[in-house]
């Protein structure tokens, strides 16, 4: 969990005054997320989230912020960036890029039901379809190119068995990306990080989706696989829950049926998705950054799922 840049109440109040958002009543650092600094800021009229970006640059951020605005304008329950008097949605605070968005209602669901998974599947297909006319382009920042860059670094930090797993899985994924089936997969802007802690619910109604800062243009199937590997996996056994997976895919395909190539490559893409997050967690453990409240996630969760998907590990 992370607060990298500490702000005083007066600093936040001055920033909100410039944006015409009124005087804050409360300012609270958010102890979730490991990439950015977030504060909950309440005024007399509304609730907001102030984000300072610790990793992303002013040049990188327009893709993410305008994608959120693109979806919000279409009525989707996503954060809507606040513009200043000149219509600018990307700001600067303490020499860092900053954005203010409306705070969405609800809370994340740690133990999702089939109904929750169905809601996520419905949202994801709406996002993919809404992105069809989004004009900006950016590759998935944690896609195949990044995997090839970090595996050699991580190989020096892990055990021999993990080093072999990193190498063989990277080879498999590179070969997959060259296949004709992969080349036929539908593509467009994706969320790429649609985990349980990034979706809000009021009871079983999906009320918000947050944290678009790993979004990029990639295969829709990668987005689907990320969800299946989190929403439809039992937290204790790491096994896929058939009922939840069926609910998620059924809701998704009600608006956009999967192509034949997507059906064939779904198991391989689930390996790709779990590989990406295993790499990220290994990176956070072995290449840590300083933060006021930072504790990296345990990489072993995704390592075990990857081994199960490869058929190399099974619970007794």
mmCIF file of N, CA and C in Angstrom, residues 69-189:
data_model
loop_
_atom_site.group_PDB
_atom_site.id
_atom_site.type_symbol
_atom_site.label_atom_id
_atom_site.label_comp_id
_atom_site.label_asym_id
_atom_site.label_seq_id
_atom_site.Cartn_x
_atom_site.Cartn_y
_atom_site.Cartn_z
ATOM 1 N N UNK A 69 -12.406 9.666 -19.642
ATOM 2 C CA UNK A 69 -13.401 10.679 -20.036
ATOM 3 C C UNK A 69 -14.281 10.148 -21.166
ATOM 4 N N UNK A 70 -13.694 9.450 -22.118
ATOM 5 C CA UNK A 70 -14.418 8.843 -23.234
ATOM 6 C C UNK A 70 -15.507 7.900 -22.726
ATOM 7 N N UNK A 71 -15.176 7.080 -21.736
ATOM 8 C CA UNK A 71 -16.142 6.131 -21.176
ATOM 9 C C UNK A 71 -17.176 6.836 -20.306
ATOM 10 N N UNK A 72 -16.734 7.817 -19.522
ATOM 11 C CA UNK A 72 -17.661 8.534 -18.646
ATOM 12 C C UNK A 72 -18.724 9.275 -19.452
ATOM 13 N N UNK A 73 -18.328 9.883 -20.558
ATOM 14 C CA UNK A 73 -19.275 10.601 -21.416
ATOM 15 C C UNK A 73 -20.330 9.651 -21.952
ATOM 16 N N UNK A 74 -19.988 8.379 -22.096
ATOM 17 C CA UNK A 74 -20.937 7.372 -22.591
ATOM 18 C C UNK A 74 -21.734 6.721 -21.462
ATOM 19 N N UNK A 75 -21.683 7.301 -20.288
ATOM 20 C CA UNK A 75 -22.514 6.859 -19.184
ATOM 21 C C UNK A 75 -21.989 5.659 -18.419
ATOM 22 N N UNK A 76 -20.729 5.316 -18.604
ATOM 23 C CA UNK A 76 -20.182 4.171 -17.892
ATOM 24 C C UNK A 76 -19.692 4.598 -16.506
ATOM 25 N N UNK A 77 -19.796 3.718 -15.507
ATOM 26 C CA UNK A 77 -19.456 4.081 -14.125
ATOM 27 C C UNK A 77 -17.945 4.056 -13.883
ATOM 28 N N UNK A 78 -17.267 5.080 -14.404
ATOM 29 C CA UNK A 78 -15.813 5.196 -14.273
ATOM 30 C C UNK A 78 -15.485 6.590 -13.753
ATOM 31 N N UNK A 79 -14.298 6.795 -13.201
ATOM 32 C CA UNK A 79 -13.921 8.135 -12.743
ATOM 33 C C UNK A 79 -13.911 9.124 -13.902
ATOM 34 N N UNK A 80 -14.446 10.312 -13.643
ATOM 35 C CA UNK A 80 -14.541 11.352 -14.664
ATOM 36 C C UNK A 80 -13.579 12.479 -14.303
ATOM 37 N N UNK A 81 -12.480 12.645 -15.039
ATOM 38 C CA UNK A 81 -11.494 13.677 -14.686
ATOM 39 C C UNK A 81 -12.078 15.085 -14.720
ATOM 40 N N UNK A 82 -11.718 15.871 -13.713
ATOM 41 C CA UNK A 82 -12.196 17.245 -13.584
ATOM 42 C C UNK A 82 -11.332 18.171 -14.431
ATOM 43 N N UNK A 83 -11.978 19.006 -15.223
ATOM 44 C CA UNK A 83 -11.271 19.966 -16.068
ATOM 45 C C UNK A 83 -11.171 21.321 -15.368
ATOM 46 N N UNK A 84 -10.105 22.062 -15.695
ATOM 47 C CA UNK A 84 -10.003 23.425 -15.173
ATOM 48 C C UNK A 84 -10.788 24.368 -16.082
ATOM 49 N N UNK A 85 -10.640 25.657 -15.863
ATOM 50 C CA UNK A 85 -11.411 26.642 -16.620
ATOM 51 C C UNK A 85 -11.088 26.625 -18.107
ATOM 52 N N UNK A 86 -9.953 26.039 -18.479
ATOM 53 C CA UNK A 86 -9.550 25.972 -19.885
ATOM 54 C C UNK A 86 -9.829 24.598 -20.508
ATOM 55 N N UNK A 87 -10.508 23.727 -19.766
ATOM 56 C CA UNK A 87 -10.837 22.409 -20.281
ATOM 57 C C UNK A 87 -9.731 21.387 -20.135
ATOM 58 N N UNK A 88 -8.665 21.700 -19.408
ATOM 59 C CA UNK A 88 -7.526 20.798 -19.226
ATOM 60 C C UNK A 88 -7.815 19.846 -18.074
ATOM 61 N N UNK A 89 -7.569 18.536 -18.286
ATOM 62 C CA UNK A 89 -7.854 17.550 -17.240
ATOM 63 C C UNK A 89 -6.596 17.005 -16.574
ATOM 64 N N UNK A 90 -5.419 17.283 -17.124
ATOM 65 C CA UNK A 90 -4.163 16.858 -16.518
ATOM 66 C C UNK A 90 -3.499 18.076 -15.890
ATOM 67 N N UNK A 91 -3.240 18.003 -14.588
ATOM 68 C CA UNK A 91 -2.739 19.140 -13.835
ATOM 69 C C UNK A 91 -1.363 18.822 -13.254
ATOM 70 N N UNK A 92 -0.805 19.791 -12.507
ATOM 71 C CA UNK A 92 0.493 19.621 -11.866
ATOM 72 C C UNK A 92 0.385 20.028 -10.404
ATOM 73 N N UNK A 93 0.974 19.208 -9.533
ATOM 74 C CA UNK A 93 0.987 19.491 -8.099
ATOM 75 C C UNK A 93 2.270 18.921 -7.514
ATOM 76 N N UNK A 94 3.030 19.756 -6.833
ATOM 77 C CA UNK A 94 4.309 19.347 -6.262
ATOM 78 C C UNK A 94 5.229 18.719 -7.315
ATOM 79 N N UNK A 95 5.226 19.326 -8.492
ATOM 80 C CA UNK A 95 6.073 18.906 -9.614
ATOM 81 C C UNK A 95 5.724 17.513 -10.123
ATOM 82 N N UNK A 96 4.529 17.051 -9.825
ATOM 83 C CA UNK A 96 4.069 15.758 -10.313
ATOM 84 C C UNK A 96 2.788 15.924 -11.109
ATOM 85 N N UNK A 97 2.566 15.053 -12.094
ATOM 86 C CA UNK A 97 1.268 15.074 -12.769
ATOM 87 C C UNK A 97 0.168 14.755 -11.755
ATOM 88 N N UNK A 98 -0.973 15.401 -11.903
ATOM 89 C CA UNK A 98 -2.064 15.200 -10.955
ATOM 90 C C UNK A 98 -3.403 15.246 -11.676
ATOM 91 N N UNK A 99 -4.381 14.533 -11.128
ATOM 92 C CA UNK A 99 -5.742 14.547 -11.650
ATOM 93 C C UNK A 99 -6.700 14.469 -10.478
ATOM 94 N N UNK A 100 -7.856 15.083 -10.649
ATOM 95 C CA UNK A 100 -8.950 14.966 -9.683
ATOM 96 C C UNK A 100 -10.133 14.337 -10.400
ATOM 97 N N UNK A 101 -10.687 13.290 -9.800
ATOM 98 C CA UNK A 101 -11.859 12.628 -10.367
ATOM 99 C C UNK A 101 -12.937 12.536 -9.298
ATOM 100 N N UNK A 102 -14.184 12.328 -9.731
ATOM 101 C CA UNK A 102 -15.267 12.100 -8.789
ATOM 102 C C UNK A 102 -15.057 10.760 -8.090
ATOM 103 N N UNK A 103 -15.372 10.708 -6.807
ATOM 104 C CA UNK A 103 -15.255 9.455 -6.053
ATOM 105 C C UNK A 103 -16.516 8.635 -6.256
ATOM 106 N N UNK A 104 -16.362 7.432 -6.775
ATOM 107 C CA UNK A 104 -17.502 6.583 -7.097
ATOM 108 C C UNK A 104 -18.020 5.875 -5.846
ATOM 109 N N UNK A 105 -19.323 5.585 -5.795
ATOM 110 C CA UNK A 105 -19.887 4.930 -4.610
ATOM 111 C C UNK A 105 -19.578 3.433 -4.597
ATOM 112 N N UNK A 106 -19.745 2.824 -3.418
ATOM 113 C CA UNK A 106 -19.615 1.379 -3.303
ATOM 114 C C UNK A 106 -18.290 0.952 -2.707
ATOM 115 N N UNK A 107 -18.118 -0.359 -2.646
ATOM 116 C CA UNK A 107 -16.910 -0.951 -2.071
ATOM 117 C C UNK A 107 -16.534 -2.179 -2.883
ATOM 118 N N UNK A 108 -15.269 -2.558 -2.821
ATOM 119 C CA UNK A 108 -14.818 -3.750 -3.540
ATOM 120 C C UNK A 108 -15.340 -5.003 -2.852
ATOM 121 N N UNK A 109 -15.367 -6.095 -3.594
ATOM 122 C CA UNK A 109 -15.913 -7.366 -3.103
ATOM 123 C C UNK A 109 -14.803 -8.414 -3.121
ATOM 124 N N UNK A 110 -14.365 -8.814 -1.933
ATOM 125 C CA UNK A 110 -13.265 -9.773 -1.838
ATOM 126 C C UNK A 110 -13.696 -11.202 -2.133
ATOM 127 N N UNK A 111 -14.968 -11.513 -1.928
ATOM 128 C CA UNK A 111 -15.485 -12.868 -2.148
ATOM 129 C C UNK A 111 -16.639 -12.814 -3.144
ATOM 130 N N UNK A 112 -16.348 -12.672 -4.428
ATOM 131 C CA UNK A 112 -17.408 -12.472 -5.419
ATOM 132 C C UNK A 112 -18.259 -13.706 -5.646
ATOM 133 N N UNK A 113 -19.520 -13.468 -5.962
ATOM 134 C CA UNK A 113 -20.447 -14.522 -6.353
ATOM 135 C C UNK A 113 -20.548 -14.556 -7.876
ATOM 136 N N UNK A 114 -21.327 -15.496 -8.377
ATOM 137 C CA UNK A 114 -21.560 -15.556 -9.824
ATOM 138 C C UNK A 114 -22.232 -14.272 -10.315
ATOM 139 N N UNK A 115 -23.083 -13.684 -9.473
ATOM 140 C CA UNK A 115 -23.753 -12.439 -9.858
ATOM 141 C C UNK A 115 -22.754 -11.301 -10.012
ATOM 142 N N UNK A 116 -21.789 -11.215 -9.098
ATOM 143 C CA UNK A 116 -20.746 -10.199 -9.241
ATOM 144 C C UNK A 116 -19.966 -10.404 -10.539
ATOM 145 N N UNK A 117 -19.613 -11.653 -10.814
ATOM 146 C CA UNK A 117 -18.835 -11.955 -12.017
ATOM 147 C C UNK A 117 -19.611 -11.627 -13.281
ATOM 148 N N UNK A 118 -20.904 -11.855 -13.256
ATOM 149 C CA UNK A 118 -21.742 -11.505 -14.394
ATOM 150 C C UNK A 118 -21.717 -9.996 -14.641
ATOM 151 N N UNK A 119 -21.787 -9.214 -13.560
ATOM 152 C CA UNK A 119 -21.744 -7.757 -13.699
ATOM 153 C C UNK A 119 -20.418 -7.297 -14.290
ATOM 154 N N UNK A 120 -19.322 -7.930 -13.881
ATOM 155 C CA UNK A 120 -18.010 -7.566 -14.408
ATOM 156 C C UNK A 120 -17.917 -7.926 -15.892
ATOM 157 N N UNK A 121 -18.431 -9.093 -16.265
ATOM 158 C CA UNK A 121 -18.426 -9.480 -17.667
ATOM 159 C C UNK A 121 -19.216 -8.510 -18.532
ATOM 160 N N UNK A 122 -20.371 -8.071 -18.029
ATOM 161 C CA UNK A 122 -21.187 -7.103 -18.765
ATOM 162 C C UNK A 122 -20.447 -5.773 -18.913
ATOM 163 N N UNK A 123 -19.800 -5.312 -17.828
ATOM 164 C CA UNK A 123 -19.056 -4.060 -17.904
ATOM 165 C C UNK A 123 -17.919 -4.172 -18.922
ATOM 166 N N UNK A 124 -17.186 -5.280 -18.879
ATOM 167 C CA UNK A 124 -16.003 -5.401 -19.725
ATOM 168 C C UNK A 124 -16.364 -5.377 -21.201
ATOM 169 N N UNK A 125 -17.438 -6.037 -21.573
ATOM 170 C CA UNK A 125 -17.819 -6.010 -22.992
ATOM 171 C C UNK A 125 -18.275 -4.618 -23.407
ATOM 172 N N UNK A 126 -18.926 -3.874 -22.497
ATOM 173 C CA UNK A 126 -19.295 -2.485 -22.795
ATOM 174 C C UNK A 126 -18.046 -1.638 -23.004
ATOM 175 N N UNK A 127 -17.037 -1.858 -22.177
ATOM 176 C CA UNK A 127 -15.788 -1.106 -22.322
ATOM 177 C C UNK A 127 -15.139 -1.398 -23.671
ATOM 178 N N UNK A 128 -15.064 -2.682 -24.036
ATOM 179 C CA UNK A 128 -14.432 -3.028 -25.308
ATOM 180 C C UNK A 128 -15.188 -2.436 -26.494
ATOM 181 N N UNK A 129 -16.500 -2.466 -26.445
ATOM 182 C CA UNK A 129 -17.283 -1.915 -27.545
ATOM 183 C C UNK A 129 -17.199 -0.392 -27.582
ATOM 184 N N UNK A 130 -17.200 0.244 -26.398
ATOM 185 C CA UNK A 130 -17.122 1.705 -26.340
ATOM 186 C C UNK A 130 -15.765 2.201 -26.821
ATOM 187 N N UNK A 131 -14.739 1.378 -26.687
ATOM 188 C CA UNK A 131 -13.407 1.782 -27.113
ATOM 189 C C UNK A 131 -13.187 1.742 -28.607
ATOM 190 N N UNK A 132 -14.160 1.225 -29.353
ATOM 191 C CA UNK A 132 -13.999 1.089 -30.799
ATOM 192 C C UNK A 132 -13.732 2.423 -31.491
ATOM 193 N N UNK A 133 -14.292 3.520 -30.942
ATOM 194 C CA UNK A 133 -14.081 4.817 -31.581
ATOM 195 C C UNK A 133 -13.191 5.737 -30.735
ATOM 196 N N UNK A 134 -12.410 5.140 -29.826
ATOM 197 C CA UNK A 134 -11.446 5.941 -29.072
ATOM 198 C C UNK A 134 -10.214 6.144 -29.943
ATOM 199 N N UNK A 135 -9.827 7.382 -30.227
ATOM 200 C CA UNK A 135 -8.817 7.624 -31.267
ATOM 201 C C UNK A 135 -7.370 7.450 -30.831
ATOM 202 N N UNK A 136 -7.079 7.539 -29.545
ATOM 203 C CA UNK A 136 -5.678 7.495 -29.102
ATOM 204 C C UNK A 136 -5.152 6.061 -29.108
ATOM 205 N N UNK A 137 -3.853 5.919 -29.323
ATOM 206 C CA UNK A 137 -3.214 4.614 -29.382
ATOM 207 C C UNK A 137 -2.065 4.543 -28.372
ATOM 208 N N UNK A 138 -1.993 3.444 -27.677
ATOM 209 C CA UNK A 138 -0.856 3.174 -26.793
ATOM 210 C C UNK A 138 -0.799 1.680 -26.529
ATOM 211 N N UNK A 139 0.358 1.083 -26.685
ATOM 212 C CA UNK A 139 0.494 -0.344 -26.413
ATOM 213 C C UNK A 139 0.318 -0.622 -24.929
ATOM 214 N N UNK A 140 -0.083 -1.853 -24.621
ATOM 215 C CA UNK A 140 -0.180 -2.309 -23.238
ATOM 216 C C UNK A 140 1.177 -2.092 -22.560
ATOM 217 N N UNK A 141 1.255 -1.234 -21.535
ATOM 218 C CA UNK A 141 2.565 -0.935 -20.944
ATOM 219 C C UNK A 141 3.194 -2.115 -20.204
ATOM 220 N N UNK A 142 2.380 -3.101 -19.840
ATOM 221 C CA UNK A 142 2.910 -4.300 -19.196
ATOM 222 C C UNK A 142 2.644 -5.527 -20.073
ATOM 223 N N UNK A 143 2.821 -5.334 -21.368
ATOM 224 C CA UNK A 143 2.624 -6.408 -22.328
ATOM 225 C C UNK A 143 3.910 -7.146 -22.636
ATOM 226 N N UNK A 144 3.926 -7.831 -23.770
ATOM 227 C CA UNK A 144 5.013 -8.730 -24.129
ATOM 228 C C UNK A 144 6.373 -8.041 -24.161
ATOM 229 N N UNK A 145 6.438 -6.818 -24.644
ATOM 230 C CA UNK A 145 7.726 -6.118 -24.706
ATOM 231 C C UNK A 145 8.303 -5.946 -23.303
ATOM 232 N N UNK A 146 7.450 -5.562 -22.343
ATOM 233 C CA UNK A 146 7.911 -5.387 -20.963
ATOM 234 C C UNK A 146 8.355 -6.718 -20.374
ATOM 235 N N UNK A 147 7.622 -7.802 -20.669
ATOM 236 C CA UNK A 147 8.005 -9.119 -20.144
ATOM 237 C C UNK A 147 9.424 -9.473 -20.594
ATOM 238 N N UNK A 148 9.720 -9.247 -21.871
ATOM 239 C CA UNK A 148 11.051 -9.561 -22.387
ATOM 240 C C UNK A 148 12.137 -8.701 -21.729
ATOM 241 N N UNK A 149 11.795 -7.483 -21.361
ATOM 242 C CA UNK A 149 12.767 -6.594 -20.728
ATOM 243 C C UNK A 149 13.078 -7.001 -19.290
ATOM 244 N N UNK A 150 12.065 -7.461 -18.540
ATOM 245 C CA UNK A 150 12.267 -7.665 -17.102
ATOM 246 C C UNK A 150 12.676 -9.088 -16.734
ATOM 247 N N UNK A 151 12.393 -10.069 -17.588
ATOM 248 C CA UNK A 151 12.710 -11.451 -17.221
ATOM 249 C C UNK A 151 14.206 -11.631 -16.996
ATOM 250 N N UNK A 152 15.028 -11.026 -17.823
ATOM 251 C CA UNK A 152 16.478 -11.187 -17.638
ATOM 252 C C UNK A 152 16.943 -10.567 -16.330
ATOM 253 N N UNK A 153 16.321 -9.465 -15.920
ATOM 254 C CA UNK A 153 16.673 -8.826 -14.657
ATOM 255 C C UNK A 153 16.228 -9.688 -13.479
ATOM 256 N N UNK A 154 14.975 -10.152 -13.535
ATOM 257 C CA UNK A 154 14.443 -10.954 -12.441
ATOM 258 C C UNK A 154 15.168 -12.289 -12.320
ATOM 259 N N UNK A 155 15.656 -12.810 -13.436
ATOM 260 C CA UNK A 155 16.359 -14.089 -13.409
ATOM 261 C C UNK A 155 17.565 -14.091 -12.487
ATOM 262 N N UNK A 156 18.109 -12.911 -12.216
ATOM 263 C CA UNK A 156 19.264 -12.810 -11.321
ATOM 264 C C UNK A 156 18.863 -12.751 -9.848
ATOM 265 N N UNK A 157 17.562 -12.652 -9.593
ATOM 266 C CA UNK A 157 17.085 -12.433 -8.223
ATOM 267 C C UNK A 157 16.332 -13.619 -7.639
ATOM 268 N N UNK A 158 15.972 -14.599 -8.473
ATOM 269 C CA UNK A 158 15.072 -15.664 -8.033
ATOM 270 C C UNK A 158 15.804 -16.994 -7.978
ATOM 271 N N UNK A 159 15.083 -18.016 -7.527
ATOM 272 C CA UNK A 159 15.671 -19.355 -7.422
ATOM 273 C C UNK A 159 15.868 -19.966 -8.809
ATOM 274 N N UNK A 160 16.615 -21.055 -8.862
ATOM 275 C CA UNK A 160 16.858 -21.733 -10.139
ATOM 276 C C UNK A 160 15.554 -22.240 -10.746
ATOM 277 N N UNK A 161 14.669 -22.771 -9.909
ATOM 278 C CA UNK A 161 13.390 -23.263 -10.410
ATOM 279 C C UNK A 161 12.537 -22.138 -10.969
ATOM 280 N N UNK A 162 12.505 -21.010 -10.301
ATOM 281 C CA UNK A 162 11.749 -19.860 -10.800
ATOM 282 C C UNK A 162 12.379 -19.306 -12.066
ATOM 283 N N UNK A 163 13.686 -19.316 -12.133
ATOM 284 C CA UNK A 163 14.379 -18.831 -13.338
ATOM 285 C C UNK A 163 14.007 -19.685 -14.542
ATOM 286 N N UNK A 164 13.917 -20.991 -14.367
ATOM 287 C CA UNK A 164 13.518 -21.879 -15.459
ATOM 288 C C UNK A 164 12.074 -21.616 -15.861
ATOM 289 N N UNK A 165 11.207 -21.404 -14.875
ATOM 290 C CA UNK A 165 9.799 -21.113 -15.174
ATOM 291 C C UNK A 165 9.672 -19.801 -15.936
ATOM 292 N N UNK A 166 10.393 -18.786 -15.514
ATOM 293 C CA UNK A 166 10.374 -17.504 -16.232
ATOM 294 C C UNK A 166 10.811 -17.685 -17.687
ATOM 295 N N UNK A 167 11.893 -18.421 -17.893
ATOM 296 C CA UNK A 167 12.450 -18.587 -19.236
ATOM 297 C C UNK A 167 11.526 -19.370 -20.151
ATOM 298 N N UNK A 168 11.005 -20.494 -19.668
ATOM 299 C CA UNK A 168 10.171 -21.338 -20.529
ATOM 300 C C UNK A 168 8.829 -20.683 -20.827
ATOM 301 N N UNK A 169 8.279 -19.987 -19.845
ATOM 302 C CA UNK A 169 6.990 -19.329 -20.109
ATOM 303 C C UNK A 169 7.163 -18.158 -21.063
ATOM 304 N N UNK A 170 8.247 -17.422 -20.928
ATOM 305 C CA UNK A 170 8.491 -16.314 -21.853
ATOM 306 C C UNK A 170 8.655 -16.837 -23.278
ATOM 307 N N UNK A 171 9.356 -17.952 -23.442
ATOM 308 C CA UNK A 171 9.503 -18.551 -24.768
ATOM 309 C C UNK A 171 8.143 -18.930 -25.347
ATOM 310 N N UNK A 172 7.304 -19.549 -24.522
ATOM 311 C CA UNK A 172 5.961 -19.939 -24.967
ATOM 312 C C UNK A 172 5.165 -18.714 -25.404
ATOM 313 N N UNK A 173 5.210 -17.645 -24.616
ATOM 314 C CA UNK A 173 4.418 -16.462 -24.931
ATOM 315 C C UNK A 173 4.938 -15.739 -26.172
ATOM 316 N N UNK A 174 6.239 -15.722 -26.369
ATOM 317 C CA UNK A 174 6.788 -15.123 -27.591
ATOM 318 C C UNK A 174 6.366 -15.902 -28.830
ATOM 319 N N UNK A 175 6.368 -17.227 -28.730
ATOM 320 C CA UNK A 175 5.929 -18.059 -29.859
ATOM 321 C C UNK A 175 4.431 -17.890 -30.108
ATOM 322 N N UNK A 176 3.657 -17.796 -29.034
ATOM 323 C CA UNK A 176 2.217 -17.582 -29.167
ATOM 324 C C UNK A 176 1.923 -16.292 -29.925
ATOM 325 N N UNK A 177 2.656 -15.233 -29.605
ATOM 326 C CA UNK A 177 2.413 -13.931 -30.222
ATOM 327 C C UNK A 177 2.712 -13.929 -31.717
ATOM 328 N N UNK A 178 3.479 -14.905 -32.199
ATOM 329 C CA UNK A 178 3.791 -15.008 -33.622
ATOM 330 C C UNK A 178 2.825 -15.905 -34.388
ATOM 331 N N UNK A 179 1.897 -16.544 -33.682
ATOM 332 C CA UNK A 179 0.991 -17.505 -34.321
ATOM 333 C C UNK A 179 -0.099 -16.794 -35.117
ATOM 334 N N UNK A 180 -0.656 -17.503 -36.100
ATOM 335 C CA UNK A 180 -1.712 -16.919 -36.942
ATOM 336 C C UNK A 180 -2.984 -16.685 -36.140
ATOM 337 N N UNK A 181 -3.314 -17.586 -35.219
ATOM 338 C CA UNK A 181 -4.494 -17.387 -34.377
ATOM 339 C C UNK A 181 -4.371 -16.107 -33.563
ATOM 340 N N UNK A 182 -3.195 -15.872 -33.004
ATOM 341 C CA UNK A 182 -2.993 -14.668 -32.194
ATOM 342 C C UNK A 182 -3.173 -13.417 -33.046
ATOM 343 N N UNK A 183 -2.687 -13.461 -34.267
ATOM 344 C CA UNK A 183 -2.814 -12.311 -35.147
ATOM 345 C C UNK A 183 -4.245 -11.980 -35.517
ATOM 346 N N UNK A 184 -5.161 -12.946 -35.362
ATOM 347 C CA UNK A 184 -6.567 -12.731 -35.696
ATOM 348 C C UNK A 184 -7.402 -12.255 -34.502
ATOM 349 N N UNK A 185 -6.803 -12.149 -33.329
ATOM 350 C CA UNK A 185 -7.576 -11.782 -32.143
ATOM 351 C C UNK A 185 -8.053 -10.334 -32.225
ATOM 352 N N UNK A 186 -9.325 -10.069 -31.898
ATOM 353 C CA UNK A 186 -9.822 -8.686 -31.857
ATOM 354 C C UNK A 186 -9.053 -7.861 -30.836
ATOM 355 N N UNK A 187 -8.831 -6.594 -31.162
ATOM 356 C CA UNK A 187 -7.998 -5.721 -30.331
ATOM 357 C C UNK A 187 -8.633 -4.358 -30.162
ATOM 358 N N UNK A 188 -8.130 -3.652 -29.171
ATOM 359 C CA UNK A 188 -8.573 -2.291 -28.918
ATOM 360 C C UNK A 188 -8.125 -1.863 -27.540
ATOM 361 N N UNK A 189 -8.622 -0.730 -27.043
ATOM 362 C CA UNK A 189 -8.276 -0.302 -25.688
ATOM 363 C C UNK A 189 -8.834 -1.283 -24.654
#
